[in-house]
Coordinates of C-alpha atoms and ligand atoms in Angstrom, one line a residue:
X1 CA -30.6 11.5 -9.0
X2 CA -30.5 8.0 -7.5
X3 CA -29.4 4.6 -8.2
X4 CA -31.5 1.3 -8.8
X5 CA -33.2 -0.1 -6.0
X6 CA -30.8 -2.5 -4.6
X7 CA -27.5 -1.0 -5.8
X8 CA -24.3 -2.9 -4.7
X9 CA -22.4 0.2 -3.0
X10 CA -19.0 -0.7 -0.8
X11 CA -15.5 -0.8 -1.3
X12 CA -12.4 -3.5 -2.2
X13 CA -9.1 -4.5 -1.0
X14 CA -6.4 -7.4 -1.5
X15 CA -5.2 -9.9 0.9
X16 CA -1.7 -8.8 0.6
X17 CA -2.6 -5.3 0.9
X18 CA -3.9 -5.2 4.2
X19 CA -4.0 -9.0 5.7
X20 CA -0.4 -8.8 7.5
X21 CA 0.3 -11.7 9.5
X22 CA 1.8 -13.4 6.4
X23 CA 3.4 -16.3 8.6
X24 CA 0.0 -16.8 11.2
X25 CA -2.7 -19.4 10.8
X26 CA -0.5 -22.0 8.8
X27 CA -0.2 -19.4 5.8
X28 CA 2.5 -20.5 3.5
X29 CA 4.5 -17.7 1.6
X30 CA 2.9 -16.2 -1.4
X31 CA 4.9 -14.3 -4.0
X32 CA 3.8 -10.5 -2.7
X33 CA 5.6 -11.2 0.4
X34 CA 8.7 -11.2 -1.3
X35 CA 8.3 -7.7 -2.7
X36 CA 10.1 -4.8 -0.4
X37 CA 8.5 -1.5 -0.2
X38 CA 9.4 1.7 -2.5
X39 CA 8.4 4.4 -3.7
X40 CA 7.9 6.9 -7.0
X41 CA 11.5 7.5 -7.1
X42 CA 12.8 3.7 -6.0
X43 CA 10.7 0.9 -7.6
X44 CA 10.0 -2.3 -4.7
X45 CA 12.7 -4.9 -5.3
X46 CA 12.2 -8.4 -5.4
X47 CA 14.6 -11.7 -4.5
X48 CA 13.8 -15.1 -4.1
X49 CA 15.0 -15.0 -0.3
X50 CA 13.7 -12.8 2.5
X51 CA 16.3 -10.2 3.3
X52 CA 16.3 -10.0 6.9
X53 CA 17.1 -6.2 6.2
X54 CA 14.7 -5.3 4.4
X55 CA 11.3 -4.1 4.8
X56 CA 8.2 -6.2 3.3
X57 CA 4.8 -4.3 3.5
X58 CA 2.7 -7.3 2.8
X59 CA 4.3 -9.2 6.3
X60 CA 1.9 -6.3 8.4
X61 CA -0.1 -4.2 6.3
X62 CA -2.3 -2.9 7.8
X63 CA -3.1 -6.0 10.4
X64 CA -6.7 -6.8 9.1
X65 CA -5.6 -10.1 9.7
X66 CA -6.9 -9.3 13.4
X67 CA -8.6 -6.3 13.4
X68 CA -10.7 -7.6 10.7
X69 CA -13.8 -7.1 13.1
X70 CA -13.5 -3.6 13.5
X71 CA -12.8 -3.0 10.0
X72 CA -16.1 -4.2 8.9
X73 CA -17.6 -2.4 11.3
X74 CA -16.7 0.8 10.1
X75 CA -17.9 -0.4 6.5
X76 CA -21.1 -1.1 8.2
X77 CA -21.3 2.1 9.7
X78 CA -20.9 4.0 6.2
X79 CA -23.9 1.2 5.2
X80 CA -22.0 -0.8 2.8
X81 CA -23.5 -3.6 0.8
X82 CA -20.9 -5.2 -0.3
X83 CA -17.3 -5.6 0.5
X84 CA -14.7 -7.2 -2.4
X85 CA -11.7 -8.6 -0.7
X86 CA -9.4 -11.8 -1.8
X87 CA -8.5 -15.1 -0.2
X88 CA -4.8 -15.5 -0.5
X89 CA -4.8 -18.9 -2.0
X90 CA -1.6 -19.6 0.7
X91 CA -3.6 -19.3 3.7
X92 CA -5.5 -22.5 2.2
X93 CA -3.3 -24.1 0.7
X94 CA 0.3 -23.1 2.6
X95 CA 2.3 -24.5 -0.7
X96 CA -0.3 -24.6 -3.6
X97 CA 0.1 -28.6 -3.7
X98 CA -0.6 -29.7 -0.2
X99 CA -2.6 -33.0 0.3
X100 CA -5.3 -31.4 2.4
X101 CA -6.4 -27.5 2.8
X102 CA -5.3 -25.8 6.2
X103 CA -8.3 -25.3 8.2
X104 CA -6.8 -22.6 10.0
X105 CA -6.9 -20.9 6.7
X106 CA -10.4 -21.3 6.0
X107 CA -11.9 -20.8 9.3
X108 CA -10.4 -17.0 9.4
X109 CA -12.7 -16.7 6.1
X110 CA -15.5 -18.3 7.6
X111 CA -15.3 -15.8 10.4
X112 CA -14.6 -12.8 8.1
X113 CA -17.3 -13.8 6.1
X114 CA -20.1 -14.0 8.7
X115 CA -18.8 -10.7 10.0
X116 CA -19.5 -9.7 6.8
X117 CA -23.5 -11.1 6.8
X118 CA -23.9 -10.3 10.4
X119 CA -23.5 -6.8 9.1
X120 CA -25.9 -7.2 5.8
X121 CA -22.9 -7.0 3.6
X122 CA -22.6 -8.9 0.4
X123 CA -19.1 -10.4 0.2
X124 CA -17.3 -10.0 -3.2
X125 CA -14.1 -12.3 -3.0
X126 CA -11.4 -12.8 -5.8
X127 CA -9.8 -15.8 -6.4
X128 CA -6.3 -14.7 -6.7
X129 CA -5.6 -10.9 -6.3
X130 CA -1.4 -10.3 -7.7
X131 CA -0.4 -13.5 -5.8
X132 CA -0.1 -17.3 -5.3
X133 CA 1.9 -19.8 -3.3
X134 CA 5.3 -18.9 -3.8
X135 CA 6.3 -22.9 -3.7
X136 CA 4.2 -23.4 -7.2
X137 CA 7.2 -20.9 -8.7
X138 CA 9.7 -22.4 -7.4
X139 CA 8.6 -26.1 -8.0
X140 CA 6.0 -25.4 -11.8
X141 CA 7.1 -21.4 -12.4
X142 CA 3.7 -20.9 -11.8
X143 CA 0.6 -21.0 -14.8
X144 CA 3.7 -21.6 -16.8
X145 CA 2.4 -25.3 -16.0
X146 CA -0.4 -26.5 -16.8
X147 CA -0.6 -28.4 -13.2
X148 CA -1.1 -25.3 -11.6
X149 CA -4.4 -25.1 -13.4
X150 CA -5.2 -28.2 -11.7
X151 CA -4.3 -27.0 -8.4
X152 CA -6.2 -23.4 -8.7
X153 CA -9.1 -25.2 -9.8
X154 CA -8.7 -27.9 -6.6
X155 CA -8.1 -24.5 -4.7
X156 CA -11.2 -22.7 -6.2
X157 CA -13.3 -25.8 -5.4
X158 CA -12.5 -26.1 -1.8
X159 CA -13.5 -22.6 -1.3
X160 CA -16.7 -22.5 -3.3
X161 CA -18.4 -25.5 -1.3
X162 CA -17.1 -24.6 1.7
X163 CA -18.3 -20.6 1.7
X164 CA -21.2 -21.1 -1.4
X165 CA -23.9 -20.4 1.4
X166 CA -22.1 -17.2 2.4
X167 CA -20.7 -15.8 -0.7
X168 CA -22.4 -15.6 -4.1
X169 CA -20.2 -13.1 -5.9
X170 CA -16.6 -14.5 -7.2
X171 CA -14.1 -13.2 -9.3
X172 CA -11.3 -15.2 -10.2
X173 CA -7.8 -13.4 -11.2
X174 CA -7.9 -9.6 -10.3
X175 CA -6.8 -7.7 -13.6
X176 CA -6.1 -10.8 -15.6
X177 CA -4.9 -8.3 -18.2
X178 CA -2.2 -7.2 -16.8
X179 CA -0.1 -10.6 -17.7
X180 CA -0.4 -8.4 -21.2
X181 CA 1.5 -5.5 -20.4
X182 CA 3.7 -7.5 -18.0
X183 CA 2.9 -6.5 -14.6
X184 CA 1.1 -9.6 -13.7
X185 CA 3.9 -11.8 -14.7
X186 CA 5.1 -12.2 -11.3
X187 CA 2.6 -11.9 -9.0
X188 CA -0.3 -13.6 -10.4
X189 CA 1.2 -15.9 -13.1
X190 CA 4.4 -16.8 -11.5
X191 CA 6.5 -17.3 -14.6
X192 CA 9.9 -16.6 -13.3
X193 CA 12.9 -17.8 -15.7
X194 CA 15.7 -20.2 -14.1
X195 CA 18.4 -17.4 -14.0
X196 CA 15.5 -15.1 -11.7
X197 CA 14.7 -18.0 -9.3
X198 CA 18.6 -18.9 -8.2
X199 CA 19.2 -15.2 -8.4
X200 CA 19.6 -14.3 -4.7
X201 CA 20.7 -10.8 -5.0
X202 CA 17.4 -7.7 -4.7
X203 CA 16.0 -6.3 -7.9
X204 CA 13.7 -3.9 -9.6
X205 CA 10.6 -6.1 -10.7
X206 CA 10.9 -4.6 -14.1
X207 CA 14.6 -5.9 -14.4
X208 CA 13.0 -9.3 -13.7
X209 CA 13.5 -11.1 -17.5
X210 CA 10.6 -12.0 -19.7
X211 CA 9.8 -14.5 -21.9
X212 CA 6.9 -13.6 -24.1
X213 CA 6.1 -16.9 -25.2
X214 CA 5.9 -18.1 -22.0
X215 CA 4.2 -15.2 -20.8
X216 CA 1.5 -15.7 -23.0
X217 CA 1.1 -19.3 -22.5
X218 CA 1.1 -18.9 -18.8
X219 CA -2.2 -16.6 -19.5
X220 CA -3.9 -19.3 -21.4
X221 CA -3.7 -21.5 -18.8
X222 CA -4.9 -18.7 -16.5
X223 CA -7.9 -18.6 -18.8
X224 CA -8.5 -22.1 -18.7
X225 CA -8.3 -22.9 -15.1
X226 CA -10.9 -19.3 -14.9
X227 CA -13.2 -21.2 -17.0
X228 CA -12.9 -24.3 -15.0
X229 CA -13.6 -22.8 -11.8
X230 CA -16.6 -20.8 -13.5
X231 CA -17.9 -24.7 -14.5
X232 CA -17.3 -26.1 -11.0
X233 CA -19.2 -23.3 -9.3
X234 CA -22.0 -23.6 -11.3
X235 CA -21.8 -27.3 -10.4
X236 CA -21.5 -26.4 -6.7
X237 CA -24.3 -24.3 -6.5
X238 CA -26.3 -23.0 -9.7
X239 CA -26.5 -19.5 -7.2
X240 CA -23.1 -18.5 -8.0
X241 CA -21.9 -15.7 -10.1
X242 CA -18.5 -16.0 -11.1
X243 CA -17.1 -12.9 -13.0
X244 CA -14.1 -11.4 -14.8
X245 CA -11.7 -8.4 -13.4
X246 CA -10.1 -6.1 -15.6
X247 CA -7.7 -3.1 -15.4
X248 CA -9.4 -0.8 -17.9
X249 CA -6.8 1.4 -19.0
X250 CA -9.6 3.6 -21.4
X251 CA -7.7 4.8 -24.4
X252 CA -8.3 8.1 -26.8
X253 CA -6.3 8.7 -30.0
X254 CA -4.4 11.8 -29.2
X255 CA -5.0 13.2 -32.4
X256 CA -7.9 12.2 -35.6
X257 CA -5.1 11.6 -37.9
X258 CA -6.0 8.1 -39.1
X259 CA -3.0 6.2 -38.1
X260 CA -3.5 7.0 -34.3
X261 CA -7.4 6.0 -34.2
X262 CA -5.8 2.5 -36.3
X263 CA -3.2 2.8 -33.3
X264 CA -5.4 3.3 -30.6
X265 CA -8.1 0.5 -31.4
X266 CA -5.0 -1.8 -31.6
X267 CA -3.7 -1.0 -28.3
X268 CA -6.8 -0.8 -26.6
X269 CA -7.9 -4.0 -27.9
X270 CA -4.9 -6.0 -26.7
X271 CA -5.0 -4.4 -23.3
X272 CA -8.9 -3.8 -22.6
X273 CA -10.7 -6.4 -25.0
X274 CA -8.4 -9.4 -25.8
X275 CA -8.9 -11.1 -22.5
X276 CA -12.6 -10.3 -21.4
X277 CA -13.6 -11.6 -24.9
X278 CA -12.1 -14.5 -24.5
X279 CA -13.8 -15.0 -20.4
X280 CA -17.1 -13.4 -21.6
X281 CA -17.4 -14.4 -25.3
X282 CA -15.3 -18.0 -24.6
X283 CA -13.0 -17.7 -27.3
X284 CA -9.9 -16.3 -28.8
X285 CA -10.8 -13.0 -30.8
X286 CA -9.9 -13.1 -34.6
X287 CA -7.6 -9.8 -34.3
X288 CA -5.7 -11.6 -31.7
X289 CA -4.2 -14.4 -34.2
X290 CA -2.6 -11.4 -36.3
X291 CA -1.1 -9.8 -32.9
X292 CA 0.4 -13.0 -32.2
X293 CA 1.8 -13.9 -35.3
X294 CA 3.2 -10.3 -35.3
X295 CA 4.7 -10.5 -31.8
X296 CA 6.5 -13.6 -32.8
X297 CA 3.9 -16.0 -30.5
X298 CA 3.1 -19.7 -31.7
X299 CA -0.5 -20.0 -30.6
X300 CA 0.1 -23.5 -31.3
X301 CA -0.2 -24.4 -27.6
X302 CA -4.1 -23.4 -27.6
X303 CA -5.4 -26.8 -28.1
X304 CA -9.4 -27.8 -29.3
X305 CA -10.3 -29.3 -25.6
X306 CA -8.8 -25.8 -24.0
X307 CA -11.6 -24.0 -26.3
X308 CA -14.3 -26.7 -25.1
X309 CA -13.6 -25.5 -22.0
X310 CA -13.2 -21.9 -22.4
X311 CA -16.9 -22.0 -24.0
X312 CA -18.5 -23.7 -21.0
X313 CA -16.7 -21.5 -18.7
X314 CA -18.0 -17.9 -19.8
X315 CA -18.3 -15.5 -16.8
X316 CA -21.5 -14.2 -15.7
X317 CA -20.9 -11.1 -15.0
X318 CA -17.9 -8.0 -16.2
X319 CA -16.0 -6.5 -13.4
X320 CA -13.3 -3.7 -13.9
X321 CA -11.2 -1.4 -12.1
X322 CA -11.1 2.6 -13.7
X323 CA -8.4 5.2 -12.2
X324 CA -7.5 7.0 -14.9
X325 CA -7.1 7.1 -18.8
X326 CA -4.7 7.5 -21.3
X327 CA -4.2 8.8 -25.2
X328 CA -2.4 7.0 -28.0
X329 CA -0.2 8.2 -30.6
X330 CA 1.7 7.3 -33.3
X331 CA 3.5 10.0 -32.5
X332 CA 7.3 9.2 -30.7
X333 CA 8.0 12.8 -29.0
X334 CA 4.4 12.9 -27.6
X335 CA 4.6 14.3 -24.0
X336 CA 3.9 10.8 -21.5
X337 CA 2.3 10.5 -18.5
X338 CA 1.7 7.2 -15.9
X339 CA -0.7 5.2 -14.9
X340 CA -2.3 2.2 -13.8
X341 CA -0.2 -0.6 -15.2
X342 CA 0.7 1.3 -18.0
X343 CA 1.1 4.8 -18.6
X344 CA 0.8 6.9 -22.5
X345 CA 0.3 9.9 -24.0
X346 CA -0.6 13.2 -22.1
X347 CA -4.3 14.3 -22.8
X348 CA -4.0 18.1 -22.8
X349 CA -7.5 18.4 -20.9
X350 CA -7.4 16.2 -17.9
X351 CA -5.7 16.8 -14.9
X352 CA -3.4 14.4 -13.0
X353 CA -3.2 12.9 -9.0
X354 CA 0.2 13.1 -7.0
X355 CA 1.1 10.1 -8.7
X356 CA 0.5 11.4 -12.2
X357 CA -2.6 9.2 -13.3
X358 CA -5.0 11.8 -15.3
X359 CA -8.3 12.2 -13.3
X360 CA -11.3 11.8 -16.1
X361 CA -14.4 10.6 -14.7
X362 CA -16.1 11.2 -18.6
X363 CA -13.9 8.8 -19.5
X364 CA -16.2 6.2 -17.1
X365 CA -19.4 6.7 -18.8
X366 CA -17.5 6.5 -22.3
X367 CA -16.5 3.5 -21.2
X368 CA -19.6 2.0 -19.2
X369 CA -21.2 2.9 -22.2
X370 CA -18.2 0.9 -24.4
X371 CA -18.4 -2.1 -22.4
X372 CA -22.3 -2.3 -22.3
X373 CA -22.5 -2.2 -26.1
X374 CA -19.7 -5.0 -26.4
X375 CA -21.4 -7.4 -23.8
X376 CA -24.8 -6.2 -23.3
X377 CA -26.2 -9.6 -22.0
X378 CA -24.1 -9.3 -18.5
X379 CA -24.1 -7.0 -15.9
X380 CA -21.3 -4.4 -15.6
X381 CA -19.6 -3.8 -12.1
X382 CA -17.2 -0.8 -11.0
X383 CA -14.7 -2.8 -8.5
X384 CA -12.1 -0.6 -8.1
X385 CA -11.9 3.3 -8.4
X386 CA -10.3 6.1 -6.5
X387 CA -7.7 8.4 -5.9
X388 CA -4.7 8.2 -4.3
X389 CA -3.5 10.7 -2.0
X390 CA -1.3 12.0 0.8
X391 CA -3.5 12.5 3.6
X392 CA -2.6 15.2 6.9
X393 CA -4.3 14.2 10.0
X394 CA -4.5 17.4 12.0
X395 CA -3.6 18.5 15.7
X396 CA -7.3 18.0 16.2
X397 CA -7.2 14.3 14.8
X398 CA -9.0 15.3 12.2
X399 CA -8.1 14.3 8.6
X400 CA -9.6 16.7 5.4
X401 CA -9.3 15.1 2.2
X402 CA -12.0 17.3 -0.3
X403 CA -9.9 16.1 -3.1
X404 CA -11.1 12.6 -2.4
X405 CA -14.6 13.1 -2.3
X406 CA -14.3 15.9 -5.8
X407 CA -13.1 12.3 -7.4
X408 CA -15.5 10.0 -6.5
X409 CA -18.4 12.4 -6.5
X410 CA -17.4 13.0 -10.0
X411 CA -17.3 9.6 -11.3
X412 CA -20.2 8.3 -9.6
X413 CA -22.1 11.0 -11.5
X414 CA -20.5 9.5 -14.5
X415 CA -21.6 6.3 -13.4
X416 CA -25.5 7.8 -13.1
X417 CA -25.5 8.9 -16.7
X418 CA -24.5 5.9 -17.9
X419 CA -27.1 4.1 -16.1
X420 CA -29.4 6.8 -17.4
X421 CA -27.9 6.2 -20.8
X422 CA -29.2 2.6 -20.3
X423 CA -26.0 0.8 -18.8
X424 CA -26.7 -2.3 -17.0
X425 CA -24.4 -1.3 -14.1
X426 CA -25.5 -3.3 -10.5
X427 CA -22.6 -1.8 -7.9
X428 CA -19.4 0.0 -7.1
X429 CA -16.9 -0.7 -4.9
X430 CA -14.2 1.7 -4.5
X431 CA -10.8 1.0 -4.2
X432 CA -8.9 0.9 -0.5
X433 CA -12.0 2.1 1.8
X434 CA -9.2 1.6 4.7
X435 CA -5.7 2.9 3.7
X436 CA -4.0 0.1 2.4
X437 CA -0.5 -1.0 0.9
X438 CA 0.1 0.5 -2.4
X439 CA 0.5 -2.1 -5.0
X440 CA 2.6 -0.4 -7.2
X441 CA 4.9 1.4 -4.9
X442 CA 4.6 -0.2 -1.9
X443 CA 4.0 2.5 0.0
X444 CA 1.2 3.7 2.5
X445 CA 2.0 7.6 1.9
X446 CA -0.3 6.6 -0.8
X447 CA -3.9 6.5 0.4
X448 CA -7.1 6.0 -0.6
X449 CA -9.2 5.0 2.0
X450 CA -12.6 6.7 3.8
X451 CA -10.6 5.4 7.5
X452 CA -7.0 6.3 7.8
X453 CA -4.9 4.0 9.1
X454 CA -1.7 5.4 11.4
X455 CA 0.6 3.2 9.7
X456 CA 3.4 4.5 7.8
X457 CA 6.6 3.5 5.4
X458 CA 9.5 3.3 8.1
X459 CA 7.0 0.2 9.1
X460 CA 6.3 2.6 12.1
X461 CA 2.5 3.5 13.6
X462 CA -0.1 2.4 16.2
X463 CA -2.2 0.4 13.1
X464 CA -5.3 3.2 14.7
X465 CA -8.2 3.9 12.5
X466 CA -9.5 7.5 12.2
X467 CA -12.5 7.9 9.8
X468 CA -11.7 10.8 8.0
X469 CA -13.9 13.4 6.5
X470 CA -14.9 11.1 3.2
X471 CA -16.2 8.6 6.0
X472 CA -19.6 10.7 6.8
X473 CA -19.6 12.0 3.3
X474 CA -19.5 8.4 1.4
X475 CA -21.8 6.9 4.5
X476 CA -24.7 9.6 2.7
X477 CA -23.8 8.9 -0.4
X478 CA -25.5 5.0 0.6
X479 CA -27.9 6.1 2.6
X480 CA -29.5 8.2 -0.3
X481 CA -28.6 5.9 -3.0
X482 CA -26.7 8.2 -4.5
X483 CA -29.0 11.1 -4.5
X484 CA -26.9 13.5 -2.2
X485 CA -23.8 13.7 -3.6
X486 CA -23.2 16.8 -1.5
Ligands
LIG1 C1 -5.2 -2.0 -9.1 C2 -4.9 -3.2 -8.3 O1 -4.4 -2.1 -10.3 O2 -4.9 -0.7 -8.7 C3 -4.8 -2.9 -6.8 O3 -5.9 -4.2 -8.5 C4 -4.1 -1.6 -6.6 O4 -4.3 -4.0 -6.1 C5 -4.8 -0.5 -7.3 O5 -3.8 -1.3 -5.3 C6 -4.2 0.9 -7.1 O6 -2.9 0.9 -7.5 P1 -1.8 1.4 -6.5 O7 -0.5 1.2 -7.3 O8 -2.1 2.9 -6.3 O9 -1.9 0.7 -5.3

């Protein structure tokens, strides 16, 4: 078993996930580093202040910010080719509307990225990853205005000339989909209402208030200002592949009673379908008018120029994250379980993690397979998968984590049946090769990296990195192109 020659194997983080140094180099605040640190039993709170009290993972994380050099070295030791990281769109531009970019900003990715080549490694780099200048919430609530599509494209132009001869592959909003099921609406979107924003007192994100019309108009903008930028690289250099990033939550009807296969391809079209088809495809899907009209949303504000745009801005190239999946039901006492973004109905067969997100790596050739079908002229990329786990390092310094390679072994044999099934699948990053900040929880206990990081959630730890045993095991899983998965 092996992969095709030139395979894009590596791993993926997030600025705010392991950047720290959230007020060095000119960086402005963006709105993860207003989001405390919790856990499964106590969700991350969120007020428009810093708390001097509290604690705010994204303000150290895990201090790539300077240790960025050794970090890529240890990639480069287990022989990636590519590394997906994000620019936090702060560090460039401190308050979204500044006159002029901070250079500080962009020469730290002009070093990281040359690390990057000096190494071999292709950079993958999102746009916006879960964040954006907190300033264009407070002054536009975020995509909520369509000025802040003018600024994310000015944003996604200054960094395409200035790193076009060091970075070819660009996505633009990590799991645009997620504005769907509401967990982008803070991070990503920034469409806080009034009452939120003077607000000073801290909150569970989910308590935030939302305003589904507004939600759903901040998202169109977020697809027009994505199409833009996928027009302006192209302009910048015809090299350039600019893709789409989706959480794909895969979705089984629980049962074959007809009304939860009708139930199921509803739900997993508005969650999985509704926004690549509109990046890939460049327009609105017809099922989409009927959802709207029956979740109360005037589509009115999708003007004829927006579609112009939206079909000249198709992406060239389908990017998703897979953890886990999910069954549907129209069933109201089904058993539930968690999950990336959204959690459903238990599937009796599958196991779970610690964090209760049902291991199926089937479920990623059923859905490699899925996505190749519904956009078979662009090539598919994995850019997020793993597990998450609590790792013991051992008297010896040693740290054992089988479970970790089981998981990935298991679904990057998925991933070589589906190119065997003909899948036009070009690379795989998985998710957190370096212990990183949990997005959901905040936490570190969480970890899903191939280098453990001593770095824990009382915001105590020397920052060392240890490689643990999935280093040496993922580092032959490159060297043999995935042939020795042993
Ligand atoms: C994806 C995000 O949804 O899942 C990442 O793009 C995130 O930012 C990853 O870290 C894993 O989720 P979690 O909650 O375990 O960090």
């Amino acid at each position: 078993m092996s992969f095709p020659k030139g395979f894009l194997w590596g791993g993926a983080v997030a600025a705010n996930q392991v950047e720290g140094a959230f007020q060095e180099g000119g960086k402005g605040l963006s709105t993860a580093d207003l989001i405390t640190g919790g856990s499964v039993s106590s969700p991350r709170l969120f007020s428009p202040v810093l708390q001097s009290d509290c604690y705010y993972p994204s303000h150290d994380a895990i201090d790539f910010y300077h240790n960025y050099v050794q970090d890529i070295a240890l990639f480069a030791e287990m022989g990636f080719k590519v590394f997906r990281l994000s620019i936090a769109w702060s560090r460039i531009f401190p308050n979204g509307d500044d006159k002029e970019p901070n250079e500080a900003g962009l020469d730290f990715y002009d070093r990281v990225f040359d690390e990057c080549r000096k190494h071999g490694i292709e950079p993958l780099v999102t746009l916006s990853h879960y964040e954006m200048p907190w300033a264009l919430v407070q002054r536009y609530r975020g995509f909520h205005d369509r000025h802040t599509i003018d600024l994310f494209v000015r944003y996604a132009k200054t960094v395409f000339a200035r790193y076009h001869s060091k970075v070819k592959y660009w996505l633009t909003f990590n799991e645009i989909n997620s504005a769907v099921s509401l967990m982008g609406m803070y991070g990503s979107l920034g469409v806080l209402q009034p009452e939120d924003l003077e607000n000073d007192e801290l909150r569970p994100m989910y308590l935030l208030k939302d305003q589904p019309q507004e939600r759903f108009e901040a998202l169109h903008n977020q697809f027009v200002a994505s199409a833009l930028a996928v027009q302006a690289a192209h302009e910048i250099d015809p090299d350039l592949m600019v893709g789409c990033m989706i959480s794909h939550i895969t979705m089984y009807p629980l049962t074959c009673r007809p009304t939860d296969i009708l139930e199921c391809q509803k739900k997993d079209r508005i969650t999985n379908k509704f926004c690549s088809d509109v990046m890939v495809r460049g327009e609105y899907p017809s099922y989409m008018m009927r959802w709207f009209r029956e979740a109360g949303i005037d589509s009115s504000y999708i003007t004829d120029h927006d579609r112009q745009i939206l079909h000249a801005g198709k992406v060239d190239f389908y990017t998703f994250s897979y953890y886990m999946s999910n069954c549907v039901t129209v069933q109201t006492d089904a058993e539930q379980t968690t999950g990336n973004l959204l959690g459903g109905a238990k599937n009796p067969y599958l196991k779970t993690s610690d964090w209760g997100w049902q291991i199926d790596p089937e479920g990623l050739r059923y859905t490699l397979n899925a996505l190749n079908d519904r956009y078979p002229h662009i090539p598919l990329m994995v850019v997020e998968n793993g597990l998450g786990a609590d790792d013991t390092v051992e008297s010896d310094g040693s740290v054992h984590d089988p479970y970790r390679i089981d998981y990935l072994r298991a679904h990057i044999q998925a991933m070589h049946e589906a190119i065997e099934d003909g899948v036009n699948l070009i690379g795989y990053t998985t998710w957190g090769p370096i212990d990183l900040v949990s997005i959901s929880t905040g936490e570190m206990k969480k970890r899903y990296g191939f280098v453990y990081v001593d770095r824990y959630d009382d915001n105590s730890g020397s920052g060392a990195r240890i490689r643990k045993d999935s280093f040496r095991w993922y580092q032959k899983v490159i060297a043999s192109n995935g042939a020795d998965l042993s």
